[in-house]
Amino acid sequence: GQNIDQPTEMTATEGAIVQINCTYQTSGFNGLFWYQQHAGEAPTFLSYNVLDGLEEKGRFSSFLSRSKGYSYLLLKELQMKDSASYLCAVMDSNYQLIWGAGTKLIIKP
Amino acid sequence: EAGVVQSPRYKIIEKKQPVAFWCNPISGHNTLYWYRQNLGQGPELLIRYENEEAVDDSQLPKDRFSAERLKGVDSTLKIQPAELGDSAVYLCASSLGSGDVKEQFFGPGTRLTVL
């Protein structure tokens, strides 16, 4: 079966750095997405990785290792507004997104 | 540019009643998705349209759920009759295509409560 695993909840301090991990097992691979979802709102796109390595976009970076079935989202200089759920999703061989359950990130002052 | 529009935003009904959700995708997006999201879970795909054709409805509970996208633009998702377990957020998303990797843009969702 297809499976996406990520921690249920993480807590970090404002101004700090946090890394959210995601491991996956899917039927084929056409890229990995990270989405941010604030409570009661729709998911919004953060990043896309299809090749191994690190993609940096401002305070957010995303890393992929296809051989290990592993990705992480790195958030730097945390702000209170970063409190949200972070969803990892993999596009399988049928171009269907397989979603993880999301990691709820709590930022403390 | 307007994003994905959904209505209503909230709906409360009693079990066994029918309910319908409406979605208007971003202009020019020919792929439309309906997802269901339960609290603390990721979205679960119900159906995917390419223009007016449903190309993936394997996860749609067809005994009570139906969907249509008659002119390849806006879409309606219906539940009849609703059950208690249908309480969830129903998300609509759209993308430029799905045969290649394309970012999906989500609407605000409809929060359904079945009493």
mmCIF file with all atom_site columns, C-alpha atoms in Angstrom:
data_model
loop_
_atom_site.group_PDB
_atom_site.id
_atom_site.type_symbol
_atom_site.label_atom_id
_atom_site.label_alt_id
_atom_site.label_comp_id
_atom_site.label_asym_id
_atom_site.label_entity_id
_atom_site.label_seq_id
_atom_site.pdbx_PDB_ins_code
_atom_site.Cartn_x
_atom_site.Cartn_y
_atom_site.Cartn_z
_atom_site.occupancy
_atom_site.B_iso_or_equiv
_atom_site.pdbx_formal_charge
_atom_site.auth_seq_id
_atom_site.auth_comp_id
_atom_site.auth_asym_id
_atom_site.auth_atom_id
_atom_site.pdbx_PDB_model_num
ATOM 1   C CA . GLY A 1 1   ? 0.000   0.000  0.000   1.00 0.00 ? 1   GLY A CA 1
ATOM 2   C CA . GLN A 1 2   ? 0.924   3.645  -0.218  1.00 0.00 ? 2   GLN A CA 1
ATOM 3   C CA . ASN A 1 3   ? 1.986   5.419  2.928   1.00 0.00 ? 3   ASN A CA 1
ATOM 4   C CA . ILE A 1 4   ? 3.173   8.850  4.026   1.00 0.00 ? 4   ILE A CA 1
ATOM 5   C CA . ASP A 1 5   ? 4.507   9.292  7.567   1.00 0.00 ? 5   ASP A CA 1
ATOM 6   C CA . GLN A 1 6   ? 5.139   12.550 9.367   1.00 0.00 ? 6   GLN A CA 1
ATOM 7   C CA . PRO A 1 7   ? 5.082   13.517 13.057  1.00 0.00 ? 7   PRO A CA 1
ATOM 8   C CA . THR A 1 8   ? 1.688   14.470 14.436  1.00 0.00 ? 8   THR A CA 1
ATOM 9   C CA . GLU A 1 9   ? 2.804   17.546 16.325  1.00 0.00 ? 9   GLU A CA 1
ATOM 10  C CA . MET A 1 10  ? 5.941   19.610 16.958  1.00 0.00 ? 10  MET A CA 1
ATOM 11  C CA . THR A 1 11  ? 6.669   22.599 19.163  1.00 0.00 ? 11  THR A CA 1
ATOM 12  C CA . ALA A 1 12  ? 9.329   25.253 18.538  1.00 0.00 ? 12  ALA A CA 1
ATOM 13  C CA . THR A 1 13  ? 10.288  28.688 19.796  1.00 0.00 ? 13  THR A CA 1
ATOM 14  C CA . GLU A 1 14  ? 9.879   31.948 17.921  1.00 0.00 ? 14  GLU A CA 1
ATOM 15  C CA . GLY A 1 15  ? 13.119  32.838 16.106  1.00 0.00 ? 15  GLY A CA 1
ATOM 16  C CA . ALA A 1 16  ? 14.402  29.269 16.152  1.00 0.00 ? 16  ALA A CA 1
ATOM 17  C CA . ILE A 1 17  ? 14.728  26.620 13.407  1.00 0.00 ? 17  ILE A CA 1
ATOM 18  C CA . VAL A 1 18  ? 12.547  23.529 13.033  1.00 0.00 ? 18  VAL A CA 1
ATOM 19  C CA . GLN A 1 19  ? 12.786  20.510 10.723  1.00 0.00 ? 19  GLN A CA 1
ATOM 20  C CA . ILE A 1 20  ? 9.664   18.521 9.824   1.00 0.00 ? 20  ILE A CA 1
ATOM 21  C CA . ASN A 1 21  ? 10.387  15.065 8.436   1.00 0.00 ? 21  ASN A CA 1
ATOM 22  C CA . CYS A 1 22  ? 8.379   13.014 5.983   1.00 0.00 ? 22  CYS A CA 1
ATOM 23  C CA . THR A 1 23  ? 8.948   9.433  4.848   1.00 0.00 ? 23  THR A CA 1
ATOM 24  C CA . TYR A 1 24  ? 7.013   7.798  2.055   1.00 0.00 ? 24  TYR A CA 1
ATOM 25  C CA . GLN A 1 25  ? 6.289   4.555  0.251   1.00 0.00 ? 25  GLN A CA 1
ATOM 26  C CA . THR A 1 26  ? 4.317   5.002  -2.947  1.00 0.00 ? 26  THR A CA 1
ATOM 27  C CA . SER A 1 27  ? 3.597   3.352  -6.279  1.00 0.00 ? 27  SER A CA 1
ATOM 28  C CA . GLY A 1 28  ? 5.971   5.381  -8.392  1.00 0.00 ? 28  GLY A CA 1
ATOM 29  C CA . PHE A 1 29  ? 7.207   8.884  -7.764  1.00 0.00 ? 29  PHE A CA 1
ATOM 30  C CA . ASN A 1 30  ? 6.550   12.099 -9.647  1.00 0.00 ? 30  ASN A CA 1
ATOM 31  C CA . GLY A 1 31  ? 7.570   14.587 -7.013  1.00 0.00 ? 31  GLY A CA 1
ATOM 32  C CA . LEU A 1 32  ? 6.948   15.580 -3.432  1.00 0.00 ? 32  LEU A CA 1
ATOM 33  C CA . PHE A 1 33  ? 4.982   18.621 -2.289  1.00 0.00 ? 33  PHE A CA 1
ATOM 34  C CA . TRP A 1 34  ? 4.821   20.510 0.972   1.00 0.00 ? 34  TRP A CA 1
ATOM 35  C CA . TYR A 1 35  ? 1.687   22.490 1.768   1.00 0.00 ? 35  TYR A CA 1
ATOM 36  C CA . GLN A 1 36  ? 0.908   24.789 4.693   1.00 0.00 ? 36  GLN A CA 1
ATOM 37  C CA . GLN A 1 37  ? -2.567  24.783 6.198   1.00 0.00 ? 37  GLN A CA 1
ATOM 38  C CA . HIS A 1 38  ? -3.680  27.244 8.859   1.00 0.00 ? 38  HIS A CA 1
ATOM 39  C CA . ALA A 1 39  ? -6.554  26.134 11.068  1.00 0.00 ? 39  ALA A CA 1
ATOM 40  C CA . GLY A 1 40  ? -9.862  26.415 9.232   1.00 0.00 ? 40  GLY A CA 1
ATOM 41  C CA . GLU A 1 41  ? -8.217  27.390 5.967   1.00 0.00 ? 41  GLU A CA 1
ATOM 42  C CA . ALA A 1 42  ? -7.272  25.680 2.707   1.00 0.00 ? 42  ALA A CA 1
ATOM 43  C CA . PRO A 1 43  ? -3.824  24.186 2.079   1.00 0.00 ? 43  PRO A CA 1
ATOM 44  C CA . THR A 1 44  ? -1.415  26.502 0.271   1.00 0.00 ? 44  THR A CA 1
ATOM 45  C CA . PHE A 1 45  ? 1.592   25.388 -1.762  1.00 0.00 ? 45  PHE A CA 1
ATOM 46  C CA . LEU A 1 46  ? 5.049   25.774 -0.228  1.00 0.00 ? 46  LEU A CA 1
ATOM 47  C CA . SER A 1 47  ? 7.472   23.668 -2.246  1.00 0.00 ? 47  SER A CA 1
ATOM 48  C CA . TYR A 1 48  ? 7.998   20.933 -4.810  1.00 0.00 ? 48  TYR A CA 1
ATOM 49  C CA . ASN A 1 49  ? 10.956  18.528 -5.070  1.00 0.00 ? 49  ASN A CA 1
ATOM 50  C CA . VAL A 1 50  ? 11.487  15.939 -7.775  1.00 0.00 ? 50  VAL A CA 1
ATOM 51  C CA . LEU A 1 51  ? 15.293  15.677 -7.778  1.00 0.00 ? 51  LEU A CA 1
ATOM 52  C CA . ASP A 1 52  ? 17.500  14.872 -4.806  1.00 0.00 ? 52  ASP A CA 1
ATOM 53  C CA . GLY A 1 53  ? 18.820  17.811 -2.898  1.00 0.00 ? 53  GLY A CA 1
ATOM 54  C CA . LEU A 1 54  ? 17.827  20.996 -1.173  1.00 0.00 ? 54  LEU A CA 1
ATOM 55  C CA . GLU A 1 55  ? 15.470  23.646 -2.562  1.00 0.00 ? 55  GLU A CA 1
ATOM 56  C CA . GLU A 1 56  ? 15.608  26.974 -0.741  1.00 0.00 ? 56  GLU A CA 1
ATOM 57  C CA . LYS A 1 57  ? 12.869  29.578 -0.815  1.00 0.00 ? 57  LYS A CA 1
ATOM 58  C CA . GLY A 1 58  ? 13.320  32.395 1.658   1.00 0.00 ? 58  GLY A CA 1
ATOM 59  C CA . ARG A 1 59  ? 12.912  31.150 5.219   1.00 0.00 ? 59  ARG A CA 1
ATOM 60  C CA . PHE A 1 60  ? 11.678  27.771 4.002   1.00 0.00 ? 60  PHE A CA 1
ATOM 61  C CA . SER A 1 61  ? 13.781  24.968 2.500   1.00 0.00 ? 61  SER A CA 1
ATOM 62  C CA . SER A 1 62  ? 12.811  21.476 1.398   1.00 0.00 ? 62  SER A CA 1
ATOM 63  C CA . PHE A 1 63  ? 15.081  18.473 0.993   1.00 0.00 ? 63  PHE A CA 1
ATOM 64  C CA . LEU A 1 64  ? 14.533  15.207 -0.873  1.00 0.00 ? 64  LEU A CA 1
ATOM 65  C CA . SER A 1 65  ? 16.301  11.843 -0.936  1.00 0.00 ? 65  SER A CA 1
ATOM 66  C CA . ARG A 1 66  ? 14.514  9.534  -3.359  1.00 0.00 ? 66  ARG A CA 1
ATOM 67  C CA . SER A 1 67  ? 16.668  6.505  -2.492  1.00 0.00 ? 67  SER A CA 1
ATOM 68  C CA . LYS A 1 68  ? 15.664  6.828  1.163   1.00 0.00 ? 68  LYS A CA 1
ATOM 69  C CA . GLY A 1 69  ? 12.043  7.815  0.531   1.00 0.00 ? 69  GLY A CA 1
ATOM 70  C CA . TYR A 1 70  ? 12.638  10.835 2.731   1.00 0.00 ? 70  TYR A CA 1
ATOM 71  C CA . SER A 1 71  ? 12.039  14.546 2.737   1.00 0.00 ? 71  SER A CA 1
ATOM 72  C CA . TYR A 1 72  ? 12.168  17.346 5.239   1.00 0.00 ? 72  TYR A CA 1
ATOM 73  C CA . LEU A 1 73  ? 10.864  20.895 5.433   1.00 0.00 ? 73  LEU A CA 1
ATOM 74  C CA . LEU A 1 74  ? 13.160  23.327 7.227   1.00 0.00 ? 74  LEU A CA 1
ATOM 75  C CA . LEU A 1 75  ? 11.720  26.521 8.629   1.00 0.00 ? 75  LEU A CA 1
ATOM 76  C CA . LYS A 1 76  ? 14.163  29.217 9.799   1.00 0.00 ? 76  LYS A CA 1
ATOM 77  C CA . GLU A 1 77  ? 13.644  32.346 11.893  1.00 0.00 ? 77  GLU A CA 1
ATOM 78  C CA . LEU A 1 78  ? 10.287  31.083 13.058  1.00 0.00 ? 78  LEU A CA 1
ATOM 79  C CA . GLN A 1 79  ? 7.468   33.558 13.394  1.00 0.00 ? 79  GLN A CA 1
ATOM 80  C CA . MET A 1 80  ? 4.203   33.189 15.277  1.00 0.00 ? 80  MET A CA 1
ATOM 81  C CA . LYS A 1 81  ? 2.344   33.157 11.947  1.00 0.00 ? 81  LYS A CA 1
ATOM 82  C CA . ASP A 1 82  ? 4.161   29.924 11.056  1.00 0.00 ? 82  ASP A CA 1
ATOM 83  C CA . SER A 1 83  ? 1.905   28.099 13.512  1.00 0.00 ? 83  SER A CA 1
ATOM 84  C CA . ALA A 1 84  ? -0.010  25.794 11.178  1.00 0.00 ? 84  ALA A CA 1
ATOM 85  C CA . SER A 1 85  ? -0.186  22.241 9.910   1.00 0.00 ? 85  SER A CA 1
ATOM 86  C CA . TYR A 1 86  ? 2.385   21.206 7.323   1.00 0.00 ? 86  TYR A CA 1
ATOM 87  C CA . LEU A 1 87  ? 1.273   18.541 4.869   1.00 0.00 ? 87  LEU A CA 1
ATOM 88  C CA . CYS A 1 88  ? 3.625   16.296 2.922   1.00 0.00 ? 88  CYS A CA 1
ATOM 89  C CA . ALA A 1 89  ? 2.197   14.858 -0.317  1.00 0.00 ? 89  ALA A CA 1
ATOM 90  C CA . VAL A 1 90  ? 3.725   12.589 -2.951  1.00 0.00 ? 90  VAL A CA 1
ATOM 91  C CA . MET A 1 91  ? 2.581   12.389 -6.552  1.00 0.00 ? 91  MET A CA 1
ATOM 92  C CA . ASP A 1 92  ? 2.461   8.734  -7.593  1.00 0.00 ? 92  ASP A CA 1
ATOM 93  C CA . SER A 1 93  ? 2.851   7.119  -11.005 1.00 0.00 ? 93  SER A CA 1
ATOM 94  C CA . ASN A 1 94  ? -0.778  7.997  -11.854 1.00 0.00 ? 94  ASN A CA 1
ATOM 95  C CA . TYR A 1 95  ? -0.121  11.661 -11.004 1.00 0.00 ? 95  TYR A CA 1
ATOM 96  C CA . GLN A 1 96  ? -2.383  11.310 -7.978  1.00 0.00 ? 96  GLN A CA 1
ATOM 97  C CA . LEU A 1 97  ? -1.358  13.104 -4.785  1.00 0.00 ? 97  LEU A CA 1
ATOM 98  C CA . ILE A 1 98  ? -0.991  10.851 -1.759  1.00 0.00 ? 98  ILE A CA 1
ATOM 99  C CA . TRP A 1 99  ? -1.245  12.964 1.381   1.00 0.00 ? 99  TRP A CA 1
ATOM 100 C CA . GLY A 1 100 ? 0.230   12.599 4.834   1.00 0.00 ? 100 GLY A CA 1
ATOM 101 C CA . ALA A 1 101 ? -1.869  13.417 7.872   1.00 0.00 ? 101 ALA A CA 1
ATOM 102 C CA . GLY A 1 102 ? 0.047   16.630 8.476   1.00 0.00 ? 102 GLY A CA 1
ATOM 103 C CA . THR A 1 103 ? 2.300   17.918 11.237  1.00 0.00 ? 103 THR A CA 1
ATOM 104 C CA . LYS A 1 104 ? 0.819   20.503 13.559  1.00 0.00 ? 104 LYS A CA 1
ATOM 105 C CA . LEU A 1 105 ? 3.529   23.050 14.363  1.00 0.00 ? 105 LEU A CA 1
ATOM 106 C CA . ILE A 1 106 ? 3.097   25.096 17.531  1.00 0.00 ? 106 ILE A CA 1
ATOM 107 C CA . ILE A 1 107 ? 5.270   28.204 17.907  1.00 0.00 ? 107 ILE A CA 1
ATOM 108 C CA . LYS A 1 108 ? 5.852   29.536 21.396  1.00 0.00 ? 108 LYS A CA 1
ATOM 109 C CA . PRO A 1 109 ? 7.101   33.049 22.161  1.00 0.00 ? 109 PRO A CA 1
ATOM 110 C CA . GLU B 2 1   ? -6.976  36.864 -10.200 1.00 0.00 ? 1   GLU B CA 1
ATOM 111 C CA . ALA B 2 2   ? -9.773  35.127 -8.315  1.00 0.00 ? 2   ALA B CA 1
ATOM 112 C CA . GLY B 2 3   ? -8.930  31.898 -6.574  1.00 0.00 ? 3   GLY B CA 1
ATOM 113 C CA . VAL B 2 4   ? -11.016 28.753 -6.278  1.00 0.00 ? 4   VAL B CA 1
ATOM 114 C CA . VAL B 2 5   ? -14.486 29.670 -5.047  1.00 0.00 ? 5   VAL B CA 1
ATOM 115 C CA . GLN B 2 6   ? -16.625 27.341 -2.966  1.00 0.00 ? 6   GLN B CA 1
ATOM 116 C CA . SER B 2 7   ? -20.047 27.658 -1.423  1.00 0.00 ? 7   SER B CA 1
ATOM 117 C CA . PRO B 2 8   ? -21.461 27.343 1.092   1.00 0.00 ? 8   PRO B CA 1
ATOM 118 C CA . ARG B 2 9   ? -18.635 27.753 3.610   1.00 0.00 ? 9   ARG B CA 1
ATOM 119 C CA . TYR B 2 10  ? -20.585 25.973 6.336   1.00 0.00 ? 10  TYR B CA 1
ATOM 120 C CA . LYS B 2 11  ? -23.516 23.596 6.278   1.00 0.00 ? 11  LYS B CA 1
ATOM 121 C CA . ILE B 2 12  ? -25.352 21.874 9.115   1.00 0.00 ? 12  ILE B CA 1
ATOM 122 C CA . ILE B 2 13  ? -27.907 19.210 8.257   1.00 0.00 ? 13  ILE B CA 1
ATOM 123 C CA . GLU B 2 14  ? -29.626 16.283 9.887   1.00 0.00 ? 14  GLU B CA 1
ATOM 124 C CA . LYS B 2 15  ? -28.732 12.749 8.853   1.00 0.00 ? 15  LYS B CA 1
ATOM 125 C CA . LYS B 2 16  ? -30.593 11.353 5.869   1.00 0.00 ? 16  LYS B CA 1
ATOM 126 C CA . GLN B 2 17  ? -30.969 14.835 4.364   1.00 0.00 ? 17  GLN B CA 1
ATOM 127 C CA . PRO B 2 18  ? -29.385 15.725 0.997   1.00 0.00 ? 18  PRO B CA 1
ATOM 128 C CA . VAL B 2 19  ? -26.655 18.332 0.635   1.00 0.00 ? 19  VAL B CA 1
ATOM 129 C CA . ALA B 2 20  ? -24.807 19.898 -2.285  1.00 0.00 ? 20  ALA B CA 1
ATOM 130 C CA . PHE B 2 21  ? -21.534 21.785 -2.566  1.00 0.00 ? 21  PHE B CA 1
ATOM 131 C CA . TRP B 2 22  ? -20.503 24.065 -5.404  1.00 0.00 ? 22  TRP B CA 1
ATOM 132 C CA . CYS B 2 23  ? -17.054 24.900 -6.750  1.00 0.00 ? 23  CYS B CA 1
ATOM 133 C CA . ASN B 2 24  ? -15.789 27.330 -9.356  1.00 0.00 ? 24  ASN B CA 1
ATOM 134 C CA . PRO B 2 25  ? -12.130 26.706 -10.248 1.00 0.00 ? 25  PRO B CA 1
ATOM 135 C CA . ILE B 2 26  ? -9.510  29.215 -11.310 1.00 0.00 ? 26  ILE B CA 1
ATOM 136 C CA . SER B 2 27  ? -10.160 30.402 -14.850 1.00 0.00 ? 27  SER B CA 1
ATOM 137 C CA . GLY B 2 28  ? -8.298  28.283 -17.374 1.00 0.00 ? 28  GLY B CA 1
ATOM 138 C CA . HIS B 2 29  ? -7.725  25.349 -15.023 1.00 0.00 ? 29  HIS B CA 1
ATOM 139 C CA . ASN B 2 30  ? -9.068  22.271 -16.761 1.00 0.00 ? 30  ASN B CA 1
ATOM 140 C CA . THR B 2 31  ? -8.431  19.851 -13.894 1.00 0.00 ? 31  THR B CA 1
ATOM 141 C CA . LEU B 2 32  ? -10.728 19.938 -10.883 1.00 0.00 ? 32  LEU B CA 1
ATOM 142 C CA . TYR B 2 33  ? -10.511 17.865 -7.711  1.00 0.00 ? 33  TYR B CA 1
ATOM 143 C CA . TRP B 2 34  ? -12.895 17.198 -4.854  1.00 0.00 ? 34  TRP B CA 1
ATOM 144 C CA . TYR B 2 35  ? -11.283 16.177 -1.569  1.00 0.00 ? 35  TYR B CA 1
ATOM 145 C CA . ARG B 2 36  ? -12.650 15.297 1.853   1.00 0.00 ? 36  ARG B CA 1
ATOM 146 C CA . GLN B 2 37  ? -10.588 16.209 4.903   1.00 0.00 ? 37  GLN B CA 1
ATOM 147 C CA . ASN B 2 38  ? -11.272 14.962 8.408   1.00 0.00 ? 38  ASN B CA 1
ATOM 148 C CA . LEU B 2 39  ? -9.830  16.730 11.445  1.00 0.00 ? 39  LEU B CA 1
ATOM 149 C CA . GLY B 2 40  ? -6.154  15.949 11.897  1.00 0.00 ? 40  GLY B CA 1
ATOM 150 C CA . GLN B 2 41  ? -5.918  14.140 8.561   1.00 0.00 ? 41  GLN B CA 1
ATOM 151 C CA . GLY B 2 42  ? -4.672  14.976 5.098   1.00 0.00 ? 42  GLY B CA 1
ATOM 152 C CA . PRO B 2 43  ? -7.077  15.484 2.203   1.00 0.00 ? 43  PRO B CA 1
ATOM 153 C CA . GLU B 2 44  ? -8.581  12.343 0.670   1.00 0.00 ? 44  GLU B CA 1
ATOM 154 C CA . LEU B 2 45  ? -9.322  12.476 -3.055  1.00 0.00 ? 45  LEU B CA 1
ATOM 155 C CA . LEU B 2 46  ? -12.953 11.787 -3.940  1.00 0.00 ? 46  LEU B CA 1
ATOM 156 C CA . ILE B 2 47  ? -12.975 12.574 -7.652  1.00 0.00 ? 47  ILE B CA 1
ATOM 157 C CA . ARG B 2 48  ? -10.817 14.219 -10.319 1.00 0.00 ? 48  ARG B CA 1
ATOM 158 C CA . TYR B 2 49  ? -12.093 15.828 -13.503 1.00 0.00 ? 49  TYR B CA 1
ATOM 159 C CA . GLU B 2 50  ? -10.240 16.576 -16.709 1.00 0.00 ? 50  GLU B CA 1
ATOM 160 C CA . ASN B 2 51  ? -12.542 19.146 -18.308 1.00 0.00 ? 51  ASN B CA 1
ATOM 161 C CA . GLU B 2 52  ? -15.994 17.542 -18.019 1.00 0.00 ? 52  GLU B CA 1
ATOM 162 C CA . GLU B 2 53  ? -14.739 13.941 -17.782 1.00 0.00 ? 53  GLU B CA 1
ATOM 163 C CA . ALA B 2 54  ? -14.353 12.186 -14.438 1.00 0.00 ? 54  ALA B CA 1
ATOM 164 C CA . VAL B 2 55  ? -10.998 10.432 -14.834 1.00 0.00 ? 55  VAL B CA 1
ATOM 165 C CA . ASP B 2 56  ? -10.577 9.147  -11.278 1.00 0.00 ? 56  ASP B CA 1
ATOM 166 C CA . ASP B 2 57  ? -13.604 8.463  -9.072  1.00 0.00 ? 57  ASP B CA 1
ATOM 167 C CA . SER B 2 58  ? -12.356 5.272  -7.440  1.00 0.00 ? 58  SER B CA 1
ATOM 168 C CA . GLN B 2 59  ? -12.620 6.765  -3.918  1.00 0.00 ? 59  GLN B CA 1
ATOM 169 C CA . LEU B 2 60  ? -16.101 8.236  -4.379  1.00 0.00 ? 60  LEU B CA 1
ATOM 170 C CA . PRO B 2 61  ? -18.765 6.334  -2.367  1.00 0.00 ? 61  PRO B CA 1
ATOM 171 C CA . LYS B 2 62  ? -21.089 5.989  -5.305  1.00 0.00 ? 62  LYS B CA 1
ATOM 172 C CA . ASP B 2 63  ? -24.068 4.729  -3.339  1.00 0.00 ? 63  ASP B CA 1
ATOM 173 C CA . ARG B 2 64  ? -24.620 8.178  -1.851  1.00 0.00 ? 64  ARG B CA 1
ATOM 174 C CA . PHE B 2 65  ? -22.176 10.592 -3.481  1.00 0.00 ? 65  PHE B CA 1
ATOM 175 C CA . SER B 2 66  ? -22.432 12.054 -6.955  1.00 0.00 ? 66  SER B CA 1
ATOM 176 C CA . ALA B 2 67  ? -20.613 14.808 -8.800  1.00 0.00 ? 67  ALA B CA 1
ATOM 177 C CA . GLU B 2 68  ? -20.922 16.644 -12.061 1.00 0.00 ? 68  GLU B CA 1
ATOM 178 C CA . ARG B 2 69  ? -18.994 19.159 -14.113 1.00 0.00 ? 69  ARG B CA 1
ATOM 179 C CA . LEU B 2 70  ? -21.308 19.648 -17.038 1.00 0.00 ? 70  LEU B CA 1
ATOM 180 C CA . LYS B 2 71  ? -19.547 22.387 -19.006 1.00 0.00 ? 71  LYS B CA 1
ATOM 181 C CA . GLY B 2 72  ? -16.032 21.644 -17.823 1.00 0.00 ? 72  GLY B CA 1
ATOM 182 C CA . VAL B 2 73  ? -15.944 24.680 -15.570 1.00 0.00 ? 73  VAL B CA 1
ATOM 183 C CA . ASP B 2 74  ? -17.787 24.715 -12.244 1.00 0.00 ? 74  ASP B CA 1
ATOM 184 C CA . SER B 2 75  ? -18.719 21.551 -10.413 1.00 0.00 ? 75  SER B CA 1
ATOM 185 C CA . THR B 2 76  ? -21.236 20.265 -7.884  1.00 0.00 ? 76  THR B CA 1
ATOM 186 C CA . LEU B 2 77  ? -20.737 17.497 -5.331  1.00 0.00 ? 77  LEU B CA 1
ATOM 187 C CA . LYS B 2 78  ? -23.861 15.965 -3.813  1.00 0.00 ? 78  LYS B CA 1
ATOM 188 C CA . ILE B 2 79  ? -24.502 13.632 -0.909  1.00 0.00 ? 79  ILE B CA 1
ATOM 189 C CA . GLN B 2 80  ? -27.866 11.912 -0.633  1.00 0.00 ? 80  GLN B CA 1
ATOM 190 C CA . PRO B 2 81  ? -28.639 10.812 1.993   1.00 0.00 ? 81  PRO B CA 1
ATOM 191 C CA . ALA B 2 82  ? -26.020 12.199 4.378   1.00 0.00 ? 82  ALA B CA 1
ATOM 192 C CA . GLU B 2 83  ? -24.727 10.059 7.250   1.00 0.00 ? 83  GLU B CA 1
ATOM 193 C CA . LEU B 2 84  ? -23.097 11.079 10.515  1.00 0.00 ? 84  LEU B CA 1
ATOM 194 C CA . GLY B 2 85  ? -19.693 9.938  9.222   1.00 0.00 ? 85  GLY B CA 1
ATOM 195 C CA . ASP B 2 86  ? -19.876 12.402 6.344   1.00 0.00 ? 86  ASP B CA 1
ATOM 196 C CA . SER B 2 87  ? -19.084 15.291 8.690   1.00 0.00 ? 87  SER B CA 1
ATOM 197 C CA . ALA B 2 88  ? -15.834 16.734 7.333   1.00 0.00 ? 88  ALA B CA 1
ATOM 198 C CA . VAL B 2 89  ? -14.425 19.612 5.313   1.00 0.00 ? 89  VAL B CA 1
ATOM 199 C CA . TYR B 2 90  ? -14.983 19.230 1.570   1.00 0.00 ? 90  TYR B CA 1
ATOM 200 C CA . LEU B 2 91  ? -12.215 20.888 -0.413  1.00 0.00 ? 91  LEU B CA 1
ATOM 201 C CA . CYS B 2 92  ? -12.224 21.739 -4.081  1.00 0.00 ? 92  CYS B CA 1
ATOM 202 C CA . ALA B 2 93  ? -8.934  22.274 -5.902  1.00 0.00 ? 93  ALA B CA 1
ATOM 203 C CA . SER B 2 94  ? -7.917  23.034 -9.467  1.00 0.00 ? 94  SER B CA 1
ATOM 204 C CA . SER B 2 95  ? -4.784  22.879 -11.584 1.00 0.00 ? 95  SER B CA 1
ATOM 205 C CA . LEU B 2 96  ? -3.720  23.637 -15.134 1.00 0.00 ? 96  LEU B CA 1
ATOM 206 C CA . GLY B 2 97  ? -3.425  19.923 -15.862 1.00 0.00 ? 97  GLY B CA 1
ATOM 207 C CA . SER B 2 98  ? -2.674  16.607 -14.254 1.00 0.00 ? 98  SER B CA 1
ATOM 208 C CA . GLY B 2 99  ? -0.803  14.645 -16.903 1.00 0.00 ? 99  GLY B CA 1
ATOM 209 C CA . ASP B 2 100 ? 2.310   16.471 -15.840 1.00 0.00 ? 100 ASP B CA 1
ATOM 210 C CA . VAL B 2 101 ? 3.139   17.676 -12.367 1.00 0.00 ? 101 VAL B CA 1
ATOM 211 C CA . LYS B 2 102 ? 1.052   20.694 -11.578 1.00 0.00 ? 102 LYS B CA 1
ATOM 212 C CA . GLU B 2 103 ? 0.508   22.608 -8.382  1.00 0.00 ? 103 GLU B CA 1
ATOM 213 C CA . GLN B 2 104 ? -3.022  22.362 -7.030  1.00 0.00 ? 104 GLN B CA 1
ATOM 214 C CA . PHE B 2 105 ? -4.814  25.460 -5.798  1.00 0.00 ? 105 PHE B CA 1
ATOM 215 C CA . PHE B 2 106 ? -7.398  24.921 -3.079  1.00 0.00 ? 106 PHE B CA 1
ATOM 216 C CA . GLY B 2 107 ? -10.625 26.683 -2.272  1.00 0.00 ? 107 GLY B CA 1
ATOM 217 C CA . PRO B 2 108 ? -11.574 27.583 1.326   1.00 0.00 ? 108 PRO B CA 1
ATOM 218 C CA . GLY B 2 109 ? -13.660 24.428 1.722   1.00 0.00 ? 109 GLY B CA 1
ATOM 219 C CA . THR B 2 110 ? -17.158 23.646 2.959   1.00 0.00 ? 110 THR B CA 1
ATOM 220 C CA . ARG B 2 111 ? -17.386 22.482 6.539   1.00 0.00 ? 111 ARG B CA 1
ATOM 221 C CA . LEU B 2 112 ? -20.238 19.947 6.754   1.00 0.00 ? 112 LEU B CA 1
ATOM 222 C CA . THR B 2 113 ? -21.763 18.919 10.064  1.00 0.00 ? 113 THR B CA 1
ATOM 223 C CA . VAL B 2 114 ? -24.277 16.072 10.027  1.00 0.00 ? 114 VAL B CA 1
ATOM 224 C CA . LEU B 2 115 ? -26.394 15.812 13.182  1.00 0.00 ? 115 LEU B CA 1
#
